[in-house]
Each structure stands twice: as C-alpha cells, then as structure tokens.
C-alpha cells in the first residue's frame, strides 16, 4: 500500500524567511496530494492541493510542487508570519472510488518574530 | 451549513467501557471517514464509508465498529475500551472530489 514520508519533523524559521516541507510517496498510482494545516487543538484544514497532471500550484504565499518521476512533492511558504506556526501534514491519494488519504507524520513549523 | 460536527468534544472512559462517537455532516457528502491522531503522528484511517449502508476497514480498524444508516451520520463504536485507544478522533467527509473536510475532533482518554 501507499506510504508517505515527511521531512523535517520540526522546522524553525525567522519571520519573513521561507519554509520548505518535503514529502515522498511510494505508490505511483497516487494522483492527488493535499496539504493540511493544524493549529494546536484544532481540526486539520486544507490549505492547498495538487493533482498529478500539474507540476506546480500557487496560492498567495503558499506553493506546492510535484515531481511525479521522483515521487515527491513539497510545500513552500514564503514571507512567513507568526500565524503560520502550526503542524503541517502532507497526504497522498490514488483517487478511485474511495479516495483514501495516507498522511505523513507532520511537520511542526515555528515562526519566530 | 454546520459542516462536519462531532460529539462529544472530550470523554474519559474506564478500561472495558464502551461508547459511541457521533459524527454528522449536513453537506450531503457520500464519503465519510474516521481517523485517529496520536501525539506526534499523522492521521490513521480507522473506517470509511462510500455511502449509506456501505462501510469498509481502513488501516487501524481493530477495536472499533461503524455503521452508516443515513447519508448524514457515521457513528464510531468502541466496544471494550483499552488504553491504546487514547487518542484524538476526527471524522471527515467529501463528495466525489478529493477534498476532505474534517470535524472538530473528539479527545478520548482511556484510564
């Protein structure tokens, strides 16, 4: 079955710097890759997603890149702000009738003012 | 729309007790999911349902049961609570698109 590895497990940056979180997946059939942000004590919330027919997607300060050949995808946050501090999860899905997501273990991002 | 709602928010159980975690969505989503989240870990799929009357096991189904008698509701049952089931439980739902929307979670402690 699918396996998703996420690195790093913790990341500390200065406000205004960029942050990059990387994930690799094992199932070449996976075709949907969402990123969720989870603040302490809250539910995971989708911040951006990408499908396998696209190499890059951007939404203001957040971008995701996908390399299908290497089976990895990355989250890029530019001009980080203290409110970006949270745990970020990547996930992969092979779509189909269930579209079950397999999650990485998460990255705790701390943005220092 | 309230989205995905879960009750209770918190619960403490004794070993061997049983309980049902409730999940309801008002978005007419066909697909519903139960995850557990342990500290420092990602979310693990317990059970899922692709529509009323249809359920299937996820990665970690042991110790749990589900039912889906309506489109809106997807309760998760713990029959004999064990300390290993101490976790935060999230319910999620989606339509035919891939975006899953999560409920607020239930924090369960088994002592």
PDB file of C-alpha atoms in Angstrom:
ATOM      1  CA  UNK A   1       0.000   0.000   0.000  1.00  0.00           C
ATOM      2  CA  UNK A   2       0.874   3.676  -0.082  1.00  0.00           C
ATOM      3  CA  UNK A   3       3.480   5.075   2.311  1.00  0.00           C
ATOM      4  CA  UNK A   4       4.128   8.793   2.799  1.00  0.00           C
ATOM      5  CA  UNK A   5       7.316  10.096   4.384  1.00  0.00           C
ATOM      6  CA  UNK A   6       7.513  13.730   5.526  1.00  0.00           C
ATOM      7  CA  UNK A   7      10.575  15.815   6.451  1.00  0.00           C
ATOM      8  CA  UNK A   8      11.584  17.595   8.552  1.00  0.00           C
ATOM      9  CA  UNK A   9       9.587  16.756  11.657  1.00  0.00           C
ATOM     10  CA  UNK A  10      10.296  20.210  13.117  1.00  0.00           C
ATOM     11  CA  UNK A  11      11.244  23.446  11.386  1.00  0.00           C
ATOM     12  CA  UNK A  12      12.065  26.795  12.948  1.00  0.00           C
ATOM     13  CA  UNK A  13      12.408  29.940  10.828  1.00  0.00           C
ATOM     14  CA  UNK A  14      12.606  33.672  11.371  1.00  0.00           C
ATOM     15  CA  UNK A  15       9.632  35.781  10.409  1.00  0.00           C
ATOM     16  CA  UNK A  16       9.937  36.765   6.762  1.00  0.00           C
ATOM     17  CA  UNK A  17      12.044  33.749   5.786  1.00  0.00           C
ATOM     18  CA  UNK A  18      10.818  30.921   3.576  1.00  0.00           C
ATOM     19  CA  UNK A  19       9.903  27.437   4.791  1.00  0.00           C
ATOM     20  CA  UNK A  20      10.008  24.228   2.761  1.00  0.00           C
ATOM     21  CA  UNK A  21       8.499  20.886   3.783  1.00  0.00           C
ATOM     22  CA  UNK A  22       9.085  17.785   1.684  1.00  0.00           C
ATOM     23  CA  UNK A  23       7.134  14.553   1.249  1.00  0.00           C
ATOM     24  CA  UNK A  24       7.784  11.383  -0.688  1.00  0.00           C
ATOM     25  CA  UNK A  25       5.244   8.736  -1.622  1.00  0.00           C
ATOM     26  CA  UNK A  26       5.597   5.136  -2.711  1.00  0.00           C
ATOM     27  CA  UNK A  27       2.532   4.358  -4.862  1.00  0.00           C
ATOM     28  CA  UNK A  28       2.986   5.575  -8.444  1.00  0.00           C
ATOM     29  CA  UNK A  29      -0.814   5.398  -8.860  1.00  0.00           C
ATOM     30  CA  UNK A  30      -1.288   8.263  -6.379  1.00  0.00           C
ATOM     31  CA  UNK A  31      -2.685  11.295  -8.157  1.00  0.00           C
ATOM     32  CA  UNK A  32      -3.914  13.728  -5.505  1.00  0.00           C
ATOM     33  CA  UNK A  33      -1.711  15.459  -2.940  1.00  0.00           C
ATOM     34  CA  UNK A  34      -3.276  17.793  -0.353  1.00  0.00           C
ATOM     35  CA  UNK A  35      -1.576  19.758   2.397  1.00  0.00           C
ATOM     36  CA  UNK A  36      -3.329  20.377   5.705  1.00  0.00           C
ATOM     37  CA  UNK A  37      -2.531  22.889   8.428  1.00  0.00           C
ATOM     38  CA  UNK A  38      -3.431  22.021  12.012  1.00  0.00           C
ATOM     39  CA  UNK A  39      -3.237  24.583  14.772  1.00  0.00           C
ATOM     40  CA  UNK A  40      -2.974  23.404  18.355  1.00  0.00           C
ATOM     41  CA  UNK A  41      -6.201  21.767  19.491  1.00  0.00           C
ATOM     42  CA  UNK A  42      -7.936  22.397  16.161  1.00  0.00           C
ATOM     43  CA  UNK A  43      -9.001  20.308  13.201  1.00  0.00           C
ATOM     44  CA  UNK A  44      -6.800  19.847  10.103  1.00  0.00           C
ATOM     45  CA  UNK A  45      -7.692  22.371   7.431  1.00  0.00           C
ATOM     46  CA  UNK A  46      -6.848  22.114   3.747  1.00  0.00           C
ATOM     47  CA  UNK A  47      -4.501  24.884   2.627  1.00  0.00           C
ATOM     48  CA  UNK A  48      -3.555  23.748  -0.866  1.00  0.00           C
ATOM     49  CA  UNK A  49      -3.674  20.648  -3.036  1.00  0.00           C
ATOM     50  CA  UNK A  50      -2.238  19.477  -6.326  1.00  0.00           C
ATOM     51  CA  UNK A  51      -3.174  16.792  -8.798  1.00  0.00           C
ATOM     52  CA  UNK A  52      -0.768  14.678 -10.808  1.00  0.00           C
ATOM     53  CA  UNK A  53      -1.431  16.451 -14.093  1.00  0.00           C
ATOM     54  CA  UNK A  54       0.056  19.669 -12.684  1.00  0.00           C
ATOM     55  CA  UNK A  55       3.665  20.358 -11.681  1.00  0.00           C
ATOM     56  CA  UNK A  56       3.144  23.431  -9.534  1.00  0.00           C
ATOM     57  CA  UNK A  57       0.332  25.357  -7.913  1.00  0.00           C
ATOM     58  CA  UNK A  58       0.431  28.659  -6.104  1.00  0.00           C
ATOM     59  CA  UNK A  59      -1.933  30.489  -3.764  1.00  0.00           C
ATOM     60  CA  UNK A  60      -0.539  33.796  -2.492  1.00  0.00           C
ATOM     61  CA  UNK A  61       2.369  32.920  -0.156  1.00  0.00           C
ATOM     62  CA  UNK A  62       1.880  29.164  -0.449  1.00  0.00           C
ATOM     63  CA  UNK A  63       3.007  26.936  -3.301  1.00  0.00           C
ATOM     64  CA  UNK A  64       3.204  23.214  -3.864  1.00  0.00           C
ATOM     65  CA  UNK A  65       5.446  21.445  -6.373  1.00  0.00           C
ATOM     66  CA  UNK A  66       5.139  17.873  -7.589  1.00  0.00           C
ATOM     67  CA  UNK A  67       7.772  15.650  -9.186  1.00  0.00           C
ATOM     68  CA  UNK A  68       5.979  12.510 -10.358  1.00  0.00           C
ATOM     69  CA  UNK A  69       9.139  10.839 -11.617  1.00  0.00           C
ATOM     70  CA  UNK A  70      10.865  11.132  -8.270  1.00  0.00           C
ATOM     71  CA  UNK A  71       7.572  10.655  -6.374  1.00  0.00           C
ATOM     72  CA  UNK A  72       7.971  13.652  -4.166  1.00  0.00           C
ATOM     73  CA  UNK A  73       6.103  16.875  -3.528  1.00  0.00           C
ATOM     74  CA  UNK A  74       6.905  19.934  -1.463  1.00  0.00           C
ATOM     75  CA  UNK A  75       5.170  22.786   0.315  1.00  0.00           C
ATOM     76  CA  UNK A  76       6.751  26.215   0.070  1.00  0.00           C
ATOM     77  CA  UNK A  77       5.720  29.096   2.323  1.00  0.00           C
ATOM     78  CA  UNK A  78       7.265  32.480   1.561  1.00  0.00           C
ATOM     79  CA  UNK A  79       7.416  35.566   3.786  1.00  0.00           C
ATOM     80  CA  UNK A  80       6.478  33.514   6.825  1.00  0.00           C
ATOM     81  CA  UNK A  81       4.442  35.114   9.591  1.00  0.00           C
ATOM     82  CA  UNK A  82       3.948  34.054  13.231  1.00  0.00           C
ATOM     83  CA  UNK A  83       0.408  32.906  12.388  1.00  0.00           C
ATOM     84  CA  UNK A  84       1.930  30.331  10.023  1.00  0.00           C
ATOM     85  CA  UNK A  85       3.137  28.472  13.132  1.00  0.00           C
ATOM     86  CA  UNK A  86       1.298  25.119  13.166  1.00  0.00           C
ATOM     87  CA  UNK A  87       1.699  21.464  12.255  1.00  0.00           C
ATOM     88  CA  UNK A  88       1.553  20.784   8.533  1.00  0.00           C
ATOM     89  CA  UNK A  89       0.574  17.407   7.098  1.00  0.00           C
ATOM     90  CA  UNK A  90       1.025  16.145   3.575  1.00  0.00           C
ATOM     91  CA  UNK A  91      -1.096  13.325   2.203  1.00  0.00           C
ATOM     92  CA  UNK A  92      -1.435  11.215  -0.924  1.00  0.00           C
ATOM     93  CA  UNK A  93      -4.391   9.523  -2.528  1.00  0.00           C
ATOM     94  CA  UNK A  94      -4.797   7.259  -5.522  1.00  0.00           C
ATOM     95  CA  UNK A  95      -8.289   8.557  -6.121  1.00  0.00           C
ATOM     96  CA  UNK A  96     -10.644   5.818  -7.205  1.00  0.00           C
ATOM     97  CA  UNK A  97     -13.999   5.272  -5.574  1.00  0.00           C
ATOM     98  CA  UNK A  98     -12.695   5.707  -2.032  1.00  0.00           C
ATOM     99  CA  UNK A  99     -10.017   8.333  -2.484  1.00  0.00           C
ATOM    100  CA  UNK A 100      -8.497   7.347   0.853  1.00  0.00           C
ATOM    101  CA  UNK A 101      -5.744   9.650   2.075  1.00  0.00           C
ATOM    102  CA  UNK A 102      -2.469   8.387   3.524  1.00  0.00           C
ATOM    103  CA  UNK A 103      -0.897  11.060   5.731  1.00  0.00           C
ATOM    104  CA  UNK A 104       2.679  11.909   6.572  1.00  0.00           C
ATOM    105  CA  UNK A 105       3.592  12.282  10.238  1.00  0.00           C
ATOM    106  CA  UNK A 106       3.576  16.057  10.164  1.00  0.00           C
ATOM    107  CA  UNK A 107       5.997  18.970  10.424  1.00  0.00           C
ATOM    108  CA  UNK A 108       5.829  21.380  13.330  1.00  0.00           C
ATOM    109  CA  UNK A 109       6.642  24.820  11.941  1.00  0.00           C
ATOM    110  CA  UNK A 110       7.630  27.591  14.338  1.00  0.00           C
ATOM    111  CA  UNK A 111       7.961  31.122  13.017  1.00  0.00           C
ATOM    112  CA  UNK A 112       9.915  33.352  15.386  1.00  0.00           C
ATOM    113  CA  UNK A 113       9.056  37.062  15.353  1.00  0.00           C
TER     114      UNK A 113
ATOM    115  CA  UNK B   1     -24.182  24.785   6.852  1.00  0.00           C
ATOM    116  CA  UNK B   2     -22.630  23.494  10.076  1.00  0.00           C
ATOM    117  CA  UNK B   3     -20.283  21.250   8.048  1.00  0.00           C
ATOM    118  CA  UNK B   4     -18.977  18.233   9.943  1.00  0.00           C
ATOM    119  CA  UNK B   5     -19.897  18.089  13.625  1.00  0.00           C
ATOM    120  CA  UNK B   6     -18.693  15.648  16.281  1.00  0.00           C
ATOM    121  CA  UNK B   7     -19.830  14.860  19.812  1.00  0.00           C
ATOM    122  CA  UNK B   8     -18.632  14.691  22.492  1.00  0.00           C
ATOM    123  CA  UNK B   9     -15.634  17.048  22.471  1.00  0.00           C
ATOM    124  CA  UNK B  10     -13.950  15.251  25.362  1.00  0.00           C
ATOM    125  CA  UNK B  11     -14.516  11.949  27.120  1.00  0.00           C
ATOM    126  CA  UNK B  12     -12.779   9.875  29.765  1.00  0.00           C
ATOM    127  CA  UNK B  13     -13.513   6.161  29.765  1.00  0.00           C
ATOM    128  CA  UNK B  14     -12.517   3.361  32.086  1.00  0.00           C
ATOM    129  CA  UNK B  15     -10.908   0.237  30.650  1.00  0.00           C
ATOM    130  CA  UNK B  16     -13.587  -2.114  29.342  1.00  0.00           C
ATOM    131  CA  UNK B  17     -16.294   0.523  28.969  1.00  0.00           C
ATOM    132  CA  UNK B  18     -17.964   1.186  25.656  1.00  0.00           C
ATOM    133  CA  UNK B  19     -19.037   4.365  23.913  1.00  0.00           C
ATOM    134  CA  UNK B  20     -20.136   5.795  20.605  1.00  0.00           C
ATOM    135  CA  UNK B  21     -18.517   8.803  18.982  1.00  0.00           C
ATOM    136  CA  UNK B  22     -21.021  10.705  16.900  1.00  0.00           C
ATOM    137  CA  UNK B  23     -20.350  12.334  13.527  1.00  0.00           C
ATOM    138  CA  UNK B  24     -22.847  14.236  11.415  1.00  0.00           C
ATOM    139  CA  UNK B  25     -22.445  16.216   8.195  1.00  0.00           C
ATOM    140  CA  UNK B  26     -25.020  18.423   6.504  1.00  0.00           C
ATOM    141  CA  UNK B  27     -23.279  18.791   3.136  1.00  0.00           C
ATOM    142  CA  UNK B  28     -24.889  15.702   1.562  1.00  0.00           C
ATOM    143  CA  UNK B  29     -21.462  14.104   1.179  1.00  0.00           C
ATOM    144  CA  UNK B  30     -21.389  10.452   0.196  1.00  0.00           C
ATOM    145  CA  UNK B  31     -17.955   9.673   1.579  1.00  0.00           C
ATOM    146  CA  UNK B  32     -17.246   9.704   5.286  1.00  0.00           C
ATOM    147  CA  UNK B  33     -14.139   8.755   7.259  1.00  0.00           C
ATOM    148  CA  UNK B  34     -12.928   8.142  10.797  1.00  0.00           C
ATOM    149  CA  UNK B  35      -9.303   8.867  11.715  1.00  0.00           C
ATOM    150  CA  UNK B  36      -7.343   8.702  14.899  1.00  0.00           C
ATOM    151  CA  UNK B  37      -4.437  11.016  15.651  1.00  0.00           C
ATOM    152  CA  UNK B  38      -1.849  10.036  18.242  1.00  0.00           C
ATOM    153  CA  UNK B  39       0.655  12.601  19.602  1.00  0.00           C
ATOM    154  CA  UNK B  40       3.404  13.375  17.094  1.00  0.00           C
ATOM    155  CA  UNK B  41       1.798  11.209  14.459  1.00  0.00           C
ATOM    156  CA  UNK B  42      -0.247  11.791  11.377  1.00  0.00           C
ATOM    157  CA  UNK B  43      -3.806  10.663  10.953  1.00  0.00           C
ATOM    158  CA  UNK B  44      -4.551   6.977  10.614  1.00  0.00           C
ATOM    159  CA  UNK B  45      -7.721   5.806   8.865  1.00  0.00           C
ATOM    160  CA  UNK B  46      -9.933   3.591  11.027  1.00  0.00           C
ATOM    161  CA  UNK B  47     -13.041   3.046   8.876  1.00  0.00           C
ATOM    162  CA  UNK B  48     -14.665   4.703   5.908  1.00  0.00           C
ATOM    163  CA  UNK B  49     -17.967   4.685   4.067  1.00  0.00           C
ATOM    164  CA  UNK B  50     -18.751   5.443   0.429  1.00  0.00           C
ATOM    165  CA  UNK B  51     -22.484   5.800   1.044  1.00  0.00           C
ATOM    166  CA  UNK B  52     -25.372   4.795   3.268  1.00  0.00           C
ATOM    167  CA  UNK B  53     -25.247   1.087   4.064  1.00  0.00           C
ATOM    168  CA  UNK B  54     -21.630   0.644   2.892  1.00  0.00           C
ATOM    169  CA  UNK B  55     -18.617   0.624   5.219  1.00  0.00           C
ATOM    170  CA  UNK B  56     -15.088  -0.721   4.978  1.00  0.00           C
ATOM    171  CA  UNK B  57     -11.956  -1.053   7.096  1.00  0.00           C
ATOM    172  CA  UNK B  58      -9.067   1.362   6.960  1.00  0.00           C
ATOM    173  CA  UNK B  59      -5.506   0.970   8.290  1.00  0.00           C
ATOM    174  CA  UNK B  60      -6.318   0.515  12.007  1.00  0.00           C
ATOM    175  CA  UNK B  61      -9.846  -0.945  12.434  1.00  0.00           C
ATOM    176  CA  UNK B  62      -9.241  -3.320  15.365  1.00  0.00           C
ATOM    177  CA  UNK B  63     -11.312  -2.460  18.436  1.00  0.00           C
ATOM    178  CA  UNK B  64     -13.797  -0.297  16.512  1.00  0.00           C
ATOM    179  CA  UNK B  65     -17.060  -0.683  14.653  1.00  0.00           C
ATOM    180  CA  UNK B  66     -19.083   1.647  12.451  1.00  0.00           C
ATOM    181  CA  UNK B  67     -22.471   1.862  10.808  1.00  0.00           C
ATOM    182  CA  UNK B  68     -23.928   4.148   8.137  1.00  0.00           C
ATOM    183  CA  UNK B  69     -27.703   4.016   8.129  1.00  0.00           C
ATOM    184  CA  UNK B  70     -28.119   7.551   6.738  1.00  0.00           C
ATOM    185  CA  UNK B  71     -26.081   9.839   4.489  1.00  0.00           C
ATOM    186  CA  UNK B  72     -25.653  12.337   7.339  1.00  0.00           C
ATOM    187  CA  UNK B  73     -24.480  10.151  10.224  1.00  0.00           C
ATOM    188  CA  UNK B  74     -21.427   7.936  10.672  1.00  0.00           C
ATOM    189  CA  UNK B  75     -21.034   6.837  14.317  1.00  0.00           C
ATOM    190  CA  UNK B  76     -17.899   5.090  15.587  1.00  0.00           C
ATOM    191  CA  UNK B  77     -18.322   2.479  18.317  1.00  0.00           C
ATOM    192  CA  UNK B  78     -15.707   1.375  20.848  1.00  0.00           C
ATOM    193  CA  UNK B  79     -16.868  -1.838  22.497  1.00  0.00           C
ATOM    194  CA  UNK B  80     -14.169  -2.609  25.092  1.00  0.00           C
ATOM    195  CA  UNK B  81     -12.080   0.495  25.619  1.00  0.00           C
ATOM    196  CA  UNK B  82      -8.340  -0.034  26.067  1.00  0.00           C
ATOM    197  CA  UNK B  83      -5.581   2.476  26.976  1.00  0.00           C
ATOM    198  CA  UNK B  84      -4.188   2.079  23.438  1.00  0.00           C
ATOM    199  CA  UNK B  85      -7.359   3.788  22.178  1.00  0.00           C
ATOM    200  CA  UNK B  86      -6.464   7.029  23.940  1.00  0.00           C
ATOM    201  CA  UNK B  87      -6.289   9.445  21.029  1.00  0.00           C
ATOM    202  CA  UNK B  88      -7.962  12.303  19.234  1.00  0.00           C
ATOM    203  CA  UNK B  89     -10.613  11.100  16.797  1.00  0.00           C
ATOM    204  CA  UNK B  90     -11.521  13.049  13.687  1.00  0.00           C
ATOM    205  CA  UNK B  91     -14.417  12.466  11.359  1.00  0.00           C
ATOM    206  CA  UNK B  92     -14.223  13.748   7.773  1.00  0.00           C
ATOM    207  CA  UNK B  93     -16.420  13.812   4.695  1.00  0.00           C
ATOM    208  CA  UNK B  94     -16.221  14.600   0.993  1.00  0.00           C
ATOM    209  CA  UNK B  95     -18.180  14.477  -2.237  1.00  0.00           C
ATOM    210  CA  UNK B  96     -16.869  12.960  -5.425  1.00  0.00           C
ATOM    211  CA  UNK B  97     -13.999  15.489  -5.428  1.00  0.00           C
ATOM    212  CA  UNK B  98     -10.939  14.708  -3.359  1.00  0.00           C
ATOM    213  CA  UNK B  99     -11.086  17.429  -0.707  1.00  0.00           C
ATOM    214  CA  UNK B 100     -11.884  16.023   2.718  1.00  0.00           C
ATOM    215  CA  UNK B 101     -13.424  18.303   5.332  1.00  0.00           C
ATOM    216  CA  UNK B 102     -12.737  17.489   8.962  1.00  0.00           C
ATOM    217  CA  UNK B 103     -14.867  17.790  12.066  1.00  0.00           C
ATOM    218  CA  UNK B 104     -13.541  19.434  15.262  1.00  0.00           C
ATOM    219  CA  UNK B 105     -12.443  16.153  16.845  1.00  0.00           C
ATOM    220  CA  UNK B 106     -13.153  14.136  19.999  1.00  0.00           C
ATOM    221  CA  UNK B 107     -10.391  13.819  22.592  1.00  0.00           C
ATOM    222  CA  UNK B 108     -10.704  10.405  24.257  1.00  0.00           C
ATOM    223  CA  UNK B 109      -8.767   9.202  27.285  1.00  0.00           C
ATOM    224  CA  UNK B 110      -8.988   5.604  28.486  1.00  0.00           C
ATOM    225  CA  UNK B 111      -7.803   5.012  32.047  1.00  0.00           C
TER     226      UNK B 111
END
